[in-house]
Short mmCIF file of C-alpha atoms in Angstrom, two decimals:
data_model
loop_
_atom_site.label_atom_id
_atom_site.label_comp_id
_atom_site.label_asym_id
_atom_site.label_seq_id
_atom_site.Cartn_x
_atom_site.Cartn_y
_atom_site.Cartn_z
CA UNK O 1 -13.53 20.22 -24.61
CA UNK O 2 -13.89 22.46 -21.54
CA UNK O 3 -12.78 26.45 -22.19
CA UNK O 4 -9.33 27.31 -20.59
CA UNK O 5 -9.44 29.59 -17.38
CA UNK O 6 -9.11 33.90 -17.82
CA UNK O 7 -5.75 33.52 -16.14
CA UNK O 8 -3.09 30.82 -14.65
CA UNK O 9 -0.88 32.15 -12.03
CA UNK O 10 2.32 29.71 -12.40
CA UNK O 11 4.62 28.31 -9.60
CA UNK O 12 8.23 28.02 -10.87
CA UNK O 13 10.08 25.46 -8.72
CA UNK O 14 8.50 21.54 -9.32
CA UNK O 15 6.36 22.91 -11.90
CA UNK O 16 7.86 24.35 -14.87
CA UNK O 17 11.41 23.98 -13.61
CA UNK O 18 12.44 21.32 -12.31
CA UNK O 19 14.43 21.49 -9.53
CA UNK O 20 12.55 19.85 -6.73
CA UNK O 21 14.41 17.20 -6.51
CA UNK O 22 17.61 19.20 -6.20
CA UNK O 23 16.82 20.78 -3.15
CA UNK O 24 15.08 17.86 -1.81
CA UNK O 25 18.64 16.37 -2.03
CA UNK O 26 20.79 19.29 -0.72
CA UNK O 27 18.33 20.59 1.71
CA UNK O 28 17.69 16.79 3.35
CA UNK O 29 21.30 16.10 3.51
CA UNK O 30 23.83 19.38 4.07
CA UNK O 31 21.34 22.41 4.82
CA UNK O 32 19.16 20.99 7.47
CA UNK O 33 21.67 18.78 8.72
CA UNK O 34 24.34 22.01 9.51
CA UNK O 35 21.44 24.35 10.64
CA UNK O 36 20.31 21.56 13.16
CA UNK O 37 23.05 18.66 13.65
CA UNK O 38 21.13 17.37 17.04
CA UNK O 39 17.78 17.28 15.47
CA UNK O 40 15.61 16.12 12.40
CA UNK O 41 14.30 18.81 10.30
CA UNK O 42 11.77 17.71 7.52
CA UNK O 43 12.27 18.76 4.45
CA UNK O 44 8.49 19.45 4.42
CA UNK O 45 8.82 22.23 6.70
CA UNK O 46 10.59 24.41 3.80
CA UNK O 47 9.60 22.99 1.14
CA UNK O 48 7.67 25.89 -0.85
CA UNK O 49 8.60 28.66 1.15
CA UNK O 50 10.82 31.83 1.04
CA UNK O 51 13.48 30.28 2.84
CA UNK O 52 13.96 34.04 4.08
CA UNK O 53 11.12 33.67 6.20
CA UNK O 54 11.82 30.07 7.10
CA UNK O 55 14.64 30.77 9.88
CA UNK O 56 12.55 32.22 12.93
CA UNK O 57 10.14 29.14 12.64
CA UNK O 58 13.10 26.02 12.73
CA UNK O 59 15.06 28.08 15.45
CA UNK O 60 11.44 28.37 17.63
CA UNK O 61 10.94 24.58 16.97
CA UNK O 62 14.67 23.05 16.86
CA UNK O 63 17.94 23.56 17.69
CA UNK O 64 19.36 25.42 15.32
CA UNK O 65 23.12 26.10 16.37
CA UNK O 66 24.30 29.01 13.15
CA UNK O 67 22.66 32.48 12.25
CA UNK O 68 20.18 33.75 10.03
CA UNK O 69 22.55 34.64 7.73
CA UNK O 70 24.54 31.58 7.57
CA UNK O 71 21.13 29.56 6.84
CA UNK O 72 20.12 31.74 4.52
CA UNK O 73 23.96 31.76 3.05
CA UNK O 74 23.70 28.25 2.51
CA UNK O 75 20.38 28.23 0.49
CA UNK O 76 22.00 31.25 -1.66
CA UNK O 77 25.14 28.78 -2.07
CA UNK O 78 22.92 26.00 -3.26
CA UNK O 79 20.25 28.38 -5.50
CA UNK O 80 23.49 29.34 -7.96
CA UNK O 81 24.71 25.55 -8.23
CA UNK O 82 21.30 24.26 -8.75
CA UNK O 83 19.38 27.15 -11.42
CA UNK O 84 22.68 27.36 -12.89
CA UNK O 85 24.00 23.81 -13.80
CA UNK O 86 21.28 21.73 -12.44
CA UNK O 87 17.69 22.53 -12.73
CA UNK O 88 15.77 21.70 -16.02
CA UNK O 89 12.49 22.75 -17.75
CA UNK O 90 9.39 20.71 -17.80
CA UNK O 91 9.09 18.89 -21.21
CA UNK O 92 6.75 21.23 -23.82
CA UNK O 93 6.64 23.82 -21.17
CA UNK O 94 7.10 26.44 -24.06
CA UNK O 95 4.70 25.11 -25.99
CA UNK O 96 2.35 25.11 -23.34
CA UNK O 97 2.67 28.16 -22.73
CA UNK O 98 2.28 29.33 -25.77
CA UNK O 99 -0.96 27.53 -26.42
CA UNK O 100 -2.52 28.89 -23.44
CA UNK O 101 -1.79 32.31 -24.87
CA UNK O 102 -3.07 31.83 -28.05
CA UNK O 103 -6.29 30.83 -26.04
CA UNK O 104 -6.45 34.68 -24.62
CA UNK O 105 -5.31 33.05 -20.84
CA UNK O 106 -2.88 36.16 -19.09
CA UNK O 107 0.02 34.20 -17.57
CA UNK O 108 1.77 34.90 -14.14
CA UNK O 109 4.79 33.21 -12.67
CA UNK O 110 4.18 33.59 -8.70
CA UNK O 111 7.14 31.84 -7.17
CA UNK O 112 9.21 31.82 -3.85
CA UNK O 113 12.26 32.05 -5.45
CA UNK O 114 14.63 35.49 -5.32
CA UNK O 115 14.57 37.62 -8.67
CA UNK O 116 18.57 36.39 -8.92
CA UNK O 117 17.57 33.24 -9.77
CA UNK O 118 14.67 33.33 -11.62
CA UNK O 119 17.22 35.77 -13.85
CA UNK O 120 19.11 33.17 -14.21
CA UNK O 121 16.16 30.59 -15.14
CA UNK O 122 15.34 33.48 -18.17
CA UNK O 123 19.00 33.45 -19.11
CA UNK O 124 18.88 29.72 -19.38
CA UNK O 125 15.43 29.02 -21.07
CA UNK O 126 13.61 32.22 -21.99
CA UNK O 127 10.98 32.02 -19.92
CA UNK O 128 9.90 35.00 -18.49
CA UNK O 129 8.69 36.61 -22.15
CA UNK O 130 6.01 33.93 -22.27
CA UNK O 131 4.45 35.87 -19.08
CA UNK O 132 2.17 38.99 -18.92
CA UNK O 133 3.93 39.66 -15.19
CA UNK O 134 6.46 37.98 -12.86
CA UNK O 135 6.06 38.32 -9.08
CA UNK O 136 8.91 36.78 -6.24
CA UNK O 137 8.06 36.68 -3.21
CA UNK O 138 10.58 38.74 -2.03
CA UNK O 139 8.98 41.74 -4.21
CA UNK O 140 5.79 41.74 -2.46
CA UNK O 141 4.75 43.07 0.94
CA UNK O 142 3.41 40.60 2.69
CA UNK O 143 4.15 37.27 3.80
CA UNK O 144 4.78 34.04 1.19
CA UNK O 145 3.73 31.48 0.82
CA UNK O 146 1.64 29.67 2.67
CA UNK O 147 -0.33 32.74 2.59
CA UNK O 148 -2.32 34.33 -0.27
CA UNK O 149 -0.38 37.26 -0.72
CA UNK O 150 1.62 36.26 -3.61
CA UNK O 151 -1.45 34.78 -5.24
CA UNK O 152 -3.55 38.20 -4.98
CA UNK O 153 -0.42 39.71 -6.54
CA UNK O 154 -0.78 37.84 -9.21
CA UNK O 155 -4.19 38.37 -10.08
CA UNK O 156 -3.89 41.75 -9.41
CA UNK O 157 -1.23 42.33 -12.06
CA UNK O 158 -3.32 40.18 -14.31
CA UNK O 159 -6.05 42.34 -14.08
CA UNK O 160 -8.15 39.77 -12.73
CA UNK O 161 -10.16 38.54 -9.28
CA UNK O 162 -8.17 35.90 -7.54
CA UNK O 163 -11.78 33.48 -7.99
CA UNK O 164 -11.10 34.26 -11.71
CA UNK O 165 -7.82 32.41 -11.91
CA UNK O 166 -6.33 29.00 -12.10
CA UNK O 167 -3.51 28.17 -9.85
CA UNK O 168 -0.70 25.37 -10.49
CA UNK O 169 1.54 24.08 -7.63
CA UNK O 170 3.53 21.42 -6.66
CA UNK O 171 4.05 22.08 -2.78
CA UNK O 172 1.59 21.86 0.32
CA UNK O 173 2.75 25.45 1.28
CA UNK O 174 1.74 27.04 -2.37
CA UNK O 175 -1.44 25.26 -2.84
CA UNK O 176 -2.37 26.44 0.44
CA UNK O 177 -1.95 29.73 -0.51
CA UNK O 178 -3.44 29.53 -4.04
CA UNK O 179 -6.83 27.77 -2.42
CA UNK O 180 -6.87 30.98 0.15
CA UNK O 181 -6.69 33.47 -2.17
CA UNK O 182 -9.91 31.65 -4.01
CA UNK O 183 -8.08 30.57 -7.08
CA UNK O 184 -8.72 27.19 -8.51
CA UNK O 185 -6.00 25.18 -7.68
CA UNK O 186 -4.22 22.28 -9.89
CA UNK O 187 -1.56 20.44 -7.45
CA UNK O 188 1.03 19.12 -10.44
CA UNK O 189 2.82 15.62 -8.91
CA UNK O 190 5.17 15.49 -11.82
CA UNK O 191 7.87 13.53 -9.67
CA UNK O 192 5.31 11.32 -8.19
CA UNK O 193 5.74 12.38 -4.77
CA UNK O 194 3.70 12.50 -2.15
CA UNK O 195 3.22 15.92 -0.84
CA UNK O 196 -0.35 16.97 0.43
CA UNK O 197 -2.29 18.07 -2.65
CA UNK O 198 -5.75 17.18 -0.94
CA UNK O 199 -6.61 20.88 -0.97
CA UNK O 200 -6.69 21.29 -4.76
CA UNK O 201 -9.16 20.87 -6.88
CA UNK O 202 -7.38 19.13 -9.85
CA UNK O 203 -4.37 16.93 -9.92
CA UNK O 204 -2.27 16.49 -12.77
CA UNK O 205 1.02 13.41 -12.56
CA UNK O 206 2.98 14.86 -15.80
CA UNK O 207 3.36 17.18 -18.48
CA UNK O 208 0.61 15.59 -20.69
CA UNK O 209 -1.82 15.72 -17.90
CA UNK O 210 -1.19 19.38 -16.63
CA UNK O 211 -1.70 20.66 -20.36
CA UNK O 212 -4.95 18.17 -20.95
CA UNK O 213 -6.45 20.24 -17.77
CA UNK O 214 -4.93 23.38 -18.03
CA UNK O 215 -6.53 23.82 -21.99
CA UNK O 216 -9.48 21.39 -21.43
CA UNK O 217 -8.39 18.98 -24.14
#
């Protein structure tokens, strides 16, 4: 049995709550669609990201035919249906969590999401009291992700160097960041997808297997 890591920055979204498929669904066929009816946006090219920073990037590439704040309207629209009716937690998150304190690991959730609705993630299933800190990306100054800024939050809050951390993602864009800010990186497949994990340096297909690495059982 290996010894668990000093600290584990969490992502929220396709890791501990699960929601991916969700916006997968909405994003895919009424987001992208409205924002650019003449073209084909991949869902890959938000997937992960502050969709607040997204914007500038599709309208450079495609055809987008509404305003910033009508795209961003429409993810806001779709955040409150999804966190608040929709989304659920990953199976034994809590006692996950909880085990990996008990170990002496400091906890982070590092997510893209706004602080609205990771409040109303707490409200549903208590989660932000299992963390030592809670960074959004729309609290930090810098970019998201894909770039390390979020990640070197994290550690920083933790008390910890970023090469002193575990990282656990689901999406190309936040593994990207985790590996650049030198954490070790677990890329959690929970839904089977196929996203580009090939950056990581552990992969983990459910619950069972993200705790097995996470607490070296």
């Amino acid at each position: 049995m290996n010894e668990p890591p000093a600290a584990i920055c969490f992502d929220m979204d396709g890791v501990l709550v699960q929601s991916e498929d969700h916006w997968v669904s909405i994003q895919r066929d009424h987001i992208l669609p409205t924002a650019a009816p003449d073209d084909e946006i991949p869902v890959s090219a938000v997937t992960g990201r502050n969709y607040k920073e997204v914007y500038p990037d599709l309208a450079a590439e495609y055809d987008v035919v509404i305003s910033r704040e009508e795209f961003e309207g429409l993810f806001e629209e779709a955040g409150e249906r999804i966190y608040g009716e929709y989304a659920t937690l990953l199976p034994g998150a809590h006692e996950l969590l909880a085990d990996l304190r008990s170990a002496g690991v400091a906890l982070a959730l590092t997510t893209s999401a706004p602080r609205d609705w990771i409040d109303v993630i707490d409200e549903r299933f208590d989660l932000l009291s299992r963390f030592d800190a809670t960074i959004s990306a729309e609290e930090i100054d810098g970019p998201g992700k894909p770039e390390p800024d979020i990640y070197e939050r994290g550690a920083a809050e933790l008390g910890v160097d970023p090469t002193d951390s575990w990282a656990v993602e689901d999406s190309t864009a936040g593994a990207r960041a985790a590996v650049a800010a030198g954490m070790t990186t677990v890329g959690f497949q929970g839904d089977g997808d196929e996203t580009d994990l090939s950056m990581v340096d552990h992969v983990a297909g459910d619950a069972a297997q993200l705790r097995a690495v996470l607490l070296g059982e």
